[in-house]
Amino acid sequence: MDHKRYFFEKFGITERLLERCLGEALSAGGDYADLYFESVAATSLGLDESILKSASQGVSAGCGVRVVSGERTGYAYTDDLSADRLLRAARTAALIASGPAKQPVQGFTETSTPNLYPAPAAELDTDLSAKLDLVMRADRAARRYDRRITQVRASYADELRRILIAASDGTFASDTQPLARMSVFVLAKDGERTARGTSGGGGRVEIGYFTGAKGPEFFATEAARTAVLQLGAVPAPAGEMEVVLGPGWPGVLLHEAVGHGLEADFNRKKTSAFAGLIGRSVASSKVTVVDNGRMPSRRGSLNVDDEGSETQETVLIENGILRGYMSDKLSARLMGIPSTGNGRRESYQQIPMPRMTNTYMLAGEDDPEDILRSVKRGLYAVNFGGGQVDITSGKFVFSASEAYLIEDGKVTAPVRDATLIGNGPESLKHVSMVGNDLALDEGIGTCGKDGQSVPVGVGMPTVKLDRMTVGGTGR
Amino acid sequence: MTAAAISGIRLSQLAADIVARALRAGASDAEVTIREGDEFSTTVRLGEVETLKESGSRGVGLRVLLQADNGFRVASTSSSDFTPEGIEHLVLGAIALARVASVDPFAGLGENAEFGQLSGDLALYHEDVYSLPTEERIAWARRAEAAAMAVDTRIINSDGASFDAATGRRVFANSRDFVGEYTSSYCSIAASPIAQGANGEMQRDYWWSQARAFRDLESPESIGREAARRTLRMLDARRVSTQQAPVIFSPEVARGLVGAIFDAAAGDAVYRGASILAGKIGETVAATSVTVVDDGTLPGGFGTSPFDAEGLPSRRTVIVENGVLRSYVLNVYAARKLGLKSTGNAGRGLAGNPFLDAGNLFLEAGQQSPDEILRGVERGLYVTRLMGQGVNLVTGDYSRGAAGLWIDNGAFAYPVQEVTIAGNLMEMLRNITAIGSDLVFRSATAAPTLRIDGMTIAGE
């Protein structure tokens, strides 16, 4: 693939200029330098009260220059891609180092990349009417679901991100990354009770994805179903109990409980509750967790990471034993471990860090029905809002948006929103059953770390935890 | 004239030019936002520089309105490309996009008489934020971290300390002859030490100071010592049993509660019926001691601006007065939907419609010192940290992860973690039984210590 032509032709970038900038970046010494060019075109449509109230498009482009010297990183960026400004950014980033000039490796080696997602050649604003049709269909489907649905907001957003990375170690990589997402938010009202429901999905896909099974009607119906269900929800229970998590998005548990704690930077600095636990048991023997950047069309997938490294499937926990961390180039070099292709950044204005891609637990052997039947009194949580973790103490939360009581092995009343809390290195030790129904989320996840947001995926089969604290108000 | 001032005139002229071009291209009304900023940041960890970042960027956003029989079609575009071709694309793109939008009967700019800006010096910009040489900025971060590390041998590691400085310029122009621009500056210092307890478990907390002027920053040593104190007090934290007990929100977490009140009073949530405060103007929604104010006019405030994102002057709005809901917070669109007037609370990104944004938002201080409030609690939880989103403004359901200090007989007994606190926001506001005298603006939203009764603590 030749994504680089985009930058070469549109912005007049040449290999000679890339080499000059890298040379300038290492003019005061340093171990490594890289250039990250990014161009993003984004569209978003928002239907509200059956009116297309918001329609916007944006373009941005820029380049970030990084110089690494030991454990020190210098960074500068510019949104002006002229040779003068690029060289000036390189000189600014170079201020981190102080020593004799280094020479970048002569000549570039292009990173080989798979084709995990479509790479549209045209600008995205060609099919606005098709996008508009999606949000209008979602609006109609949600209102049709139940007469108690009083408000519907449906949105469609996509972006096309082009990147080019050139580094002093000879790395040269480029990619074109589509990302699309539909979201539906509804309110249901019945007398005095009001409740909300949300749903959405997408991935590194083109608009055609939404004409399939996961289209506007699917997401609208899901949102409406959740809102109507919540109208009759009872207070969530409070305290420690057995918890069964449904397949798919509840995998956000893994993202918070173990994912962040296994990012290499935290472990290099020994600020993670998981530091020094490689080879040790951190979960029940039924638990195997991987991070996989190479799943076709998935929201968290990347042909190449934001440092030009190949992405891969990385085993994090194997049968309960901690096997490895997710690393970027800096952590890999300083820790003497392989780079796993997890170096990511929100934009050219940001320094890359180890980040997750698609993180999920492999399927087990239990029948999901048997898992529910085994619970005397507990919570069955099938959908969640976001979560958060303190990687140093290991404590994490995630908030259930659709959950039910389990009484004597039967799923009974829906409960109101409740936060679940646990301790990362301990909670997965309480996993006693793992279902055979692995599913990934619908493609809505966004992960924040140090102020940088990146799209991610999560997944999980039905899982039973013998113990977890549920933060409701009921008994 | 300074370089910054020259740039300001140029950008104001550019914004007005783009408005004129949009009108020539067929827009009935247009709004242009330009943002320009420089940032510096450095982090130091274990005495060594970890990152050094220095850069600037700018962007322009255009929103156009096309008059139809019964309202406007609206669309917006944004770009980082300031070349003539880039601006041309911005204008033509917005017009083309607006043609596919629906006619919205409530869309439209404010009334001509509403536009305006505060006069006088709001003390938002101080050139001294960039006065320190880079080496000194690094030294400040280093001093903050060193002060934290020196407090106690149980502080065994560090998540680093940082020094940040930034300046930004915001320009806004519309087709009703409003042109405004202002610059603001900001600097901050923070430290985040890590301590290890007798049980081997690590804890991390942080403390910070931010200011519009460098001379107003607190000393690195005081920041480091306070960060260490906060980290050390969490060592060997336990869980507590599930129970109902009084909860004291420290000022740092009480801020979030004030933010939730703002969000619930936000006009867009209100007109949708998506808020527990919808339709409750004039009703008692909180304890009678509670007064919540949003004030975008405080000189030097972190939430101060001469005008909002629609060109209306910033103002002071009493949202809740002695427990009674007095006003929603509104931009032009939400006000028109509700048959009210904007409270000058419009915010916006470069692209997209205006949303609702707070100025300096606070809950007024009460009479009791934080110590007095503490002494009044026989058994309860003093919350220093909350985790997760867990606030549903449609139902009021509130459930968040919490950590803090257990209170026994009016005094701190031991640290607590891995628990949740839950309740309903409406009941929580009515159950505010004590308000501290300790209101300090460390950021744009501020609150004093609050005691709330009747919440459920879930733990073991």
CSV table of C-alpha atoms in Angstrom, one decimal, chain B residues 19-369:
chain,number,residue,atom,x,y,z
B,19,VAL,CA,-18.0,35.9,8.1
B,20,ALA,CA,-18.3,38.2,5.1
B,21,ARG,CA,-17.3,35.5,2.7
B,22,ALA,CA,-19.8,33.1,4.1
B,23,LEU,CA,-22.6,35.7,3.6
B,24,ARG,CA,-21.5,36.3,0.0
B,25,ALA,CA,-21.5,32.5,-0.5
B,26,GLY,CA,-25.2,32.4,0.5
B,27,ALA,CA,-25.3,32.2,4.3
B,28,SER,CA,-28.1,34.2,6.0
B,29,ASP,CA,-26.0,34.3,9.2
B,30,ALA,CA,-22.5,33.1,10.1
B,31,GLU,CA,-20.3,32.7,13.2
B,32,VAL,CA,-16.5,32.2,13.1
B,33,THR,CA,-14.3,31.0,16.0
B,34,ILE,CA,-10.6,31.1,15.8
B,35,ARG,CA,-8.4,29.6,18.5
B,36,GLU,CA,-4.6,29.9,18.7
B,37,GLY,CA,-2.5,28.6,21.5
B,38,ASP,CA,1.0,27.8,22.7
B,39,GLU,CA,1.8,25.2,25.2
B,40,PHE,CA,4.8,24.2,27.3
B,41,SER,CA,5.0,21.2,29.6
B,42,THR,CA,7.6,19.3,31.3
B,43,THR,CA,7.5,16.3,33.6
B,44,VAL,CA,10.3,15.2,36.0
B,45,ARG,CA,10.5,11.8,37.5
B,46,LEU,CA,12.9,10.7,40.2
B,47,GLY,CA,14.8,13.9,39.7
B,48,GLU,CA,15.3,13.4,36.0
B,49,VAL,CA,13.5,15.2,33.1
B,50,GLU,CA,11.1,12.7,31.6
B,51,THR,CA,9.4,14.8,28.9
B,52,LEU,CA,9.8,18.3,27.5
B,53,LYS,CA,7.1,19.5,25.1
B,54,GLU,CA,6.8,22.9,23.5
B,55,SER,CA,4.5,23.8,20.6
B,56,GLY,CA,1.7,25.9,19.2
B,57,SER,CA,-1.3,25.3,17.0
B,58,ARG,CA,-4.4,27.1,15.7
B,59,GLY,CA,-7.7,26.2,14.2
B,60,VAL,CA,-10.7,27.9,12.7
B,61,GLY,CA,-14.4,27.0,12.8
B,62,LEU,CA,-17.3,28.3,10.8
B,63,ARG,CA,-21.0,27.9,11.5
B,64,VAL,CA,-23.5,29.0,8.8
B,65,LEU,CA,-27.3,29.4,9.0
B,66,LEU,CA,-29.4,29.3,5.9
B,67,GLN,CA,-32.8,31.0,6.2
B,68,ALA,CA,-35.8,28.9,5.3
B,69,ASP,CA,-39.6,29.5,5.6
B,70,ASN,CA,-39.8,28.4,9.1
B,71,GLY,CA,-36.4,28.5,10.7
B,72,PHE,CA,-32.8,27.9,9.6
B,73,ARG,CA,-30.7,25.1,8.2
B,74,VAL,CA,-27.4,24.9,10.1
B,75,ALA,CA,-24.0,23.3,9.6
B,76,SER,CA,-20.4,23.9,10.5
B,77,THR,CA,-16.9,23.2,9.4
B,78,SER,CA,-13.5,23.4,11.0
B,79,SER,CA,-9.9,23.4,9.7
B,80,SER,CA,-6.3,23.9,10.7
B,81,ASP,CA,-5.5,25.1,7.2
B,82,PHE,CA,-5.4,29.0,7.1
B,83,THR,CA,-4.3,29.2,3.4
B,84,PRO,CA,-6.8,31.0,1.1
B,85,GLU,CA,-7.7,27.6,-0.5
B,86,GLY,CA,-8.2,26.2,3.0
B,87,ILE,CA,-10.6,29.1,4.0
B,88,GLU,CA,-12.4,28.7,0.6
B,89,HIS,CA,-12.9,25.0,1.3
B,90,LEU,CA,-14.1,25.9,4.9
B,91,VAL,CA,-16.8,28.3,3.6
B,92,LEU,CA,-18.0,26.3,0.6
B,93,GLY,CA,-18.1,23.1,2.7
B,94,ALA,CA,-20.2,24.7,5.3
B,95,ILE,CA,-22.8,26.0,2.8
B,96,ALA,CA,-23.0,22.6,1.0
B,97,LEU,CA,-23.4,20.8,4.3
B,98,ALA,CA,-26.1,23.2,5.5
B,99,ARG,CA,-28.2,22.5,2.4
B,100,VAL,CA,-28.7,18.9,3.5
B,101,ALA,CA,-29.6,19.8,7.2
B,102,SER,CA,-33.2,20.0,8.3
B,103,VAL,CA,-35.0,23.3,9.0
B,104,ASP,CA,-34.9,23.9,12.7
B,105,PRO,CA,-37.5,26.4,13.8
B,106,PHE,CA,-35.6,27.2,17.0
B,107,ALA,CA,-32.1,27.7,15.4
B,108,GLY,CA,-30.7,31.3,15.0
B,109,LEU,CA,-28.3,33.7,16.5
B,110,GLY,CA,-29.2,35.8,19.5
B,111,GLU,CA,-31.1,39.1,19.4
B,112,ASN,CA,-28.9,42.0,18.3
B,113,ALA,CA,-29.4,43.7,21.7
B,114,GLU,CA,-28.0,40.6,23.5
B,115,PHE,CA,-24.5,40.7,21.9
B,116,GLY,CA,-21.8,42.4,23.9
B,117,GLN,CA,-18.8,41.9,26.1
B,118,LEU,CA,-17.5,42.9,29.5
B,119,SER,CA,-15.2,45.9,29.5
B,120,GLY,CA,-12.2,46.5,31.6
B,121,ASP,CA,-9.3,44.2,32.5
B,122,LEU,CA,-10.5,40.7,33.5
B,123,ALA,CA,-6.9,39.8,34.4
B,124,LEU,CA,-6.9,36.7,32.2
B,125,TYR,CA,-3.6,37.2,30.6
B,126,HIS,CA,-0.2,37.6,32.3
B,127,GLU,CA,2.9,37.4,30.2
B,128,ASP,CA,4.9,36.2,33.2
B,129,VAL,CA,3.7,32.6,32.6
B,130,TYR,CA,6.5,32.3,30.1
B,131,SER,CA,9.0,34.4,32.0
B,132,LEU,CA,10.9,31.5,33.6
B,133,PRO,CA,13.6,30.0,31.4
B,134,THR,CA,13.1,26.4,30.6
B,135,GLU,CA,15.8,25.3,33.1
B,136,GLU,CA,13.9,27.1,35.9
B,137,ARG,CA,10.6,25.4,35.0
B,138,ILE,CA,12.2,22.0,35.1
B,139,ALA,CA,13.7,23.0,38.4
B,140,TRP,CA,10.3,23.9,39.8
B,141,ALA,CA,8.9,20.5,38.9
B,142,ARG,CA,12.1,18.9,40.4
B,143,ARG,CA,11.7,20.8,43.6
B,144,ALA,CA,8.0,19.8,44.0
B,145,GLU,CA,8.9,16.1,43.5
B,146,ALA,CA,11.9,16.3,45.9
B,147,ALA,CA,9.8,17.9,48.6
B,148,ALA,CA,7.3,15.1,48.3
B,149,MET,CA,10.0,12.4,48.4
B,150,ALA,CA,11.6,13.9,51.4
B,151,VAL,CA,8.6,13.8,53.7
B,152,ASP,CA,8.7,10.1,54.7
B,153,THR,CA,10.7,7.0,53.9
B,154,ARG,CA,7.5,5.2,53.0
B,155,ILE,CA,7.4,7.4,49.8
B,156,ILE,CA,9.3,4.9,47.7
B,157,ASN,CA,8.5,6.0,44.1
B,158,SER,CA,7.0,8.8,42.1
B,159,ASP,CA,4.7,9.2,39.2
B,160,GLY,CA,6.4,12.4,38.5
B,161,ALA,CA,6.0,16.1,38.9
B,162,SER,CA,5.1,18.6,36.2
B,163,PHE,CA,5.2,22.2,35.3
B,164,ASP,CA,2.9,23.4,32.5
B,165,ALA,CA,2.4,26.8,31.0
B,166,ALA,CA,0.0,27.8,28.2
B,167,THR,CA,-1.4,30.9,26.5
B,168,GLY,CA,-4.4,30.9,24.3
B,169,ARG,CA,-6.3,33.4,22.1
B,170,ARG,CA,-9.9,33.1,21.3
B,171,VAL,CA,-11.6,35.2,18.6
B,172,PHE,CA,-15.3,35.2,17.8
B,173,ALA,CA,-17.1,37.1,15.1
B,174,ASN,CA,-20.7,36.9,13.8
B,175,SER,CA,-22.8,38.4,11.0
B,176,ARG,CA,-24.4,40.8,13.5
B,177,ASP,CA,-21.2,42.8,13.7
B,178,PHE,CA,-20.0,41.2,16.9
B,179,VAL,CA,-16.2,40.8,16.9
B,180,GLY,CA,-14.4,40.0,20.1
B,181,GLU,CA,-11.1,38.5,21.1
B,182,TYR,CA,-9.3,37.8,24.3
B,183,THR,CA,-6.1,36.1,25.4
B,184,SER,CA,-5.6,34.0,28.5
B,185,SER,CA,-2.7,32.5,30.3
B,186,TYR,CA,-2.3,29.6,32.6
B,187,CYS,CA,0.5,27.8,34.5
B,188,SER,CA,0.4,24.9,36.9
B,189,ILE,CA,2.6,22.7,39.0
B,190,ALA,CA,1.8,19.3,40.3
B,191,ALA,CA,3.3,16.4,42.1
B,192,SER,CA,2.3,12.7,42.4
B,193,PRO,CA,4.2,10.6,44.9
B,194,ILE,CA,3.8,6.9,45.5
B,195,ALA,CA,4.0,5.4,49.0
B,196,GLN,CA,4.1,1.8,50.1
B,197,GLY,CA,2.3,0.6,53.3
B,198,ALA,CA,3.0,-2.2,55.8
B,199,ASN,CA,0.8,-4.5,53.8
B,200,GLY,CA,3.0,-4.0,50.6
B,201,GLU,CA,0.2,-2.2,48.8
B,202,MET,CA,1.0,1.1,47.0
B,203,GLN,CA,-1.0,4.3,47.1
B,204,ARG,CA,-0.7,7.3,44.9
B,205,ASP,CA,-2.2,10.7,45.2
B,206,TYR,CA,-1.4,14.2,44.0
B,207,TRP,CA,-1.6,17.9,44.6
B,208,TRP,CA,-1.4,20.8,42.4
B,209,SER,CA,-1.5,24.6,42.1
B,210,GLN,CA,-2.6,26.4,39.0
B,211,ALA,CA,-2.8,30.1,38.3
B,212,ARG,CA,-3.3,32.7,35.5
B,213,ALA,CA,0.0,34.4,36.6
B,214,PHE,CA,3.2,32.7,37.4
B,215,ARG,CA,3.6,34.9,40.5
B,216,ASP,CA,0.4,33.4,41.9
B,217,LEU,CA,1.6,29.8,41.8
B,218,GLU,CA,2.1,28.2,45.2
B,219,SER,CA,5.6,27.1,46.0
B,220,PRO,CA,6.8,23.8,44.7
B,221,GLU,CA,7.7,22.7,48.2
B,222,SER,CA,4.2,23.3,49.5
B,223,ILE,CA,2.7,21.3,46.6
B,224,GLY,CA,5.1,18.4,47.1
B,225,ARG,CA,4.5,18.3,50.9
B,226,GLU,CA,0.7,18.4,50.5
B,227,ALA,CA,0.9,15.6,47.8
B,228,ALA,CA,2.9,13.5,50.2
B,229,ARG,CA,0.5,14.1,53.1
B,230,ARG,CA,-2.4,13.0,50.9
B,231,THR,CA,-0.7,9.9,49.7
B,232,LEU,CA,0.6,8.8,53.1
B,233,ARG,CA,-2.8,9.1,54.8
B,234,MET,CA,-4.2,6.4,52.4
B,235,LEU,CA,-1.6,3.7,53.3
B,236,ASP,CA,-2.9,0.4,54.6
B,237,ALA,CA,-6.5,1.4,53.6
B,238,ARG,CA,-9.2,-1.1,54.5
B,239,ARG,CA,-12.7,-1.8,53.4
B,240,VAL,CA,-15.7,-1.2,55.6
B,241,SER,CA,-19.0,-3.2,55.8
B,242,THR,CA,-22.0,-2.3,53.8
B,243,GLN,CA,-24.1,0.3,55.7
B,244,GLN,CA,-25.9,3.6,55.7
B,245,ALA,CA,-23.8,6.4,57.3
B,246,PRO,CA,-23.2,10.1,56.9
B,247,VAL,CA,-20.7,11.0,54.1
B,248,ILE,CA,-18.5,14.1,54.1
B,249,PHE,CA,-17.4,15.2,50.6
B,250,SER,CA,-14.0,16.9,50.8
B,251,PRO,CA,-13.8,20.1,48.6
B,252,GLU,CA,-12.0,18.1,45.8
B,253,VAL,CA,-14.9,15.7,45.4
B,254,ALA,CA,-17.7,18.1,46.3
B,255,ARG,CA,-16.8,20.0,43.1
B,256,GLY,CA,-18.1,17.1,41.1
B,257,LEU,CA,-21.5,17.4,42.9
B,258,VAL,CA,-21.7,21.1,42.0
B,259,GLY,CA,-20.8,20.1,38.4
B,260,ALA,CA,-23.7,17.7,38.4
B,261,ILE,CA,-26.1,20.4,39.6
B,262,PHE,CA,-24.9,22.6,36.7
B,263,ASP,CA,-25.4,19.7,34.2
B,264,ALA,CA,-28.9,19.0,35.6
B,265,ALA,CA,-29.8,22.8,35.2
B,266,ALA,CA,-28.4,22.9,31.7
B,267,GLY,CA,-31.1,24.0,29.3
B,268,ASP,CA,-30.6,21.3,26.7
B,269,ALA,CA,-31.2,18.6,29.3
B,270,VAL,CA,-34.2,20.6,30.6
B,271,TYR,CA,-36.0,21.0,27.3
B,272,ARG,CA,-35.6,17.3,26.6
B,273,GLY,CA,-37.0,16.4,30.0
B,274,ALA,CA,-33.7,14.6,30.5
B,275,SER,CA,-33.0,16.1,33.9
B,276,ILE,CA,-34.2,15.7,37.5
B,277,LEU,CA,-34.4,19.6,37.6
B,278,ALA,CA,-36.6,20.0,34.5
B,279,GLY,CA,-39.8,21.9,35.4
B,280,LYS,CA,-38.7,22.6,38.9
B,281,ILE,CA,-38.0,26.4,38.8
B,282,GLY,CA,-39.3,27.9,42.0
B,283,GLU,CA,-39.3,24.6,43.8
B,284,THR,CA,-37.1,23.5,46.7
B,285,VAL,CA,-34.6,21.1,45.3
B,286,ALA,CA,-31.9,21.2,48.0
B,287,ALA,CA,-31.4,21.9,51.7
B,288,THR,CA,-32.2,25.6,52.5
B,289,SER,CA,-28.5,26.3,53.2
B,290,VAL,CA,-27.5,25.5,49.6
B,291,THR,CA,-26.8,28.3,47.1
B,292,VAL,CA,-25.2,27.5,43.8
B,293,VAL,CA,-23.9,30.3,41.6
B,294,ASP,CA,-22.3,30.4,38.1
B,295,ASP,CA,-20.3,33.6,37.6
B,296,GLY,CA,-18.3,34.2,34.5
B,297,THR,CA,-17.2,37.7,35.5
B,298,LEU,CA,-14.8,37.2,38.4
B,299,PRO,CA,-11.5,39.0,37.5
B,300,GLY,CA,-8.7,36.4,37.0
B,301,GLY,CA,-11.1,33.4,37.4
B,302,PHE,CA,-10.3,30.2,35.7
B,303,GLY,CA,-13.9,30.2,34.2
B,304,THR,CA,-14.0,34.0,33.4
B,305,SER,CA,-14.4,35.3,29.9
B,306,PRO,CA,-15.6,38.7,28.5
B,307,PHE,CA,-18.2,37.0,26.3
B,308,ASP,CA,-19.5,33.5,25.8
B,309,ALA,CA,-19.2,31.3,22.7
B,310,GLU,CA,-22.2,33.1,21.0
B,311,GLY,CA,-20.9,36.7,21.7
B,312,LEU,CA,-23.1,37.4,24.7
B,313,PRO,CA,-21.5,39.0,27.7
B,314,SER,CA,-20.6,36.7,30.5
B,315,ARG,CA,-22.7,37.2,33.6
B,316,ARG,CA,-23.5,35.9,37.1
B,317,THR,CA,-26.4,33.5,37.4
B,318,VAL,CA,-27.8,32.2,40.7
B,319,ILE,CA,-28.9,28.7,39.9
B,320,VAL,CA,-30.0,27.6,43.4
B,321,GLU,CA,-30.8,30.1,46.1
B,322,ASN,CA,-31.4,28.9,49.7
B,323,GLY,CA,-32.4,25.5,48.3
B,324,VAL,CA,-34.8,26.9,45.7
B,325,LEU,CA,-34.1,26.4,42.0
B,326,ARG,CA,-34.0,29.9,40.6
B,327,SER,CA,-32.6,29.6,37.1
B,328,TYR,CA,-31.5,27.1,34.4
B,329,VAL,CA,-28.3,27.8,32.6
B,330,LEU,CA,-28.9,28.6,29.0
B,331,ASN,CA,-27.4,29.4,25.6
B,332,VAL,CA,-29.5,31.0,22.8
B,333,TYR,CA,-30.9,27.8,21.5
B,334,ALA,CA,-32.0,26.3,24.8
B,335,ALA,CA,-33.4,29.6,25.9
B,336,ARG,CA,-35.5,29.9,22.7
B,337,LYS,CA,-36.8,26.3,23.2
B,338,LEU,CA,-37.9,27.2,26.7
B,339,GLY,CA,-39.2,30.6,26.0
B,340,LEU,CA,-36.4,32.2,28.2
B,341,LYS,CA,-33.4,34.4,27.7
B,342,SER,CA,-29.8,33.1,27.4
B,343,THR,CA,-27.7,33.2,30.6
B,344,GLY,CA,-24.6,33.6,28.5
B,345,ASN,CA,-23.5,30.0,29.1
B,346,ALA,CA,-22.7,29.0,25.5
B,347,GLY,CA,-19.6,27.0,24.9
B,348,ARG,CA,-18.4,25.5,21.7
B,349,GLY,CA,-15.7,23.6,19.9
B,350,LEU,CA,-14.4,24.7,16.6
B,351,ALA,CA,-17.2,22.7,14.8
B,352,GLY,CA,-20.6,21.8,15.9
B,353,ASN,CA,-23.5,23.7,17.6
B,354,PRO,CA,-23.0,25.6,20.8
B,355,PHE,CA,-23.3,23.6,24.0
B,356,LEU,CA,-23.6,24.7,27.7
B,357,ASP,CA,-20.5,25.6,29.6
B,358,ALA,CA,-20.0,26.9,33.1
B,359,GLY,CA,-18.0,30.0,34.1
B,360,ASN,CA,-16.8,30.0,37.7
B,361,LEU,CA,-19.2,27.6,39.2
B,362,PHE,CA,-19.5,27.3,43.0
B,363,LEU,CA,-21.6,26.4,46.0
B,364,GLU,CA,-21.5,29.2,48.5
B,365,ALA,CA,-19.5,28.7,51.7
B,366,GLY,CA,-21.3,28.0,54.9
B,367,GLN,CA,-20.4,28.8,58.5
B,368,GLN,CA,-18.8,25.7,59.9
B,369,SER,CA,-15.1,24.9,59.7
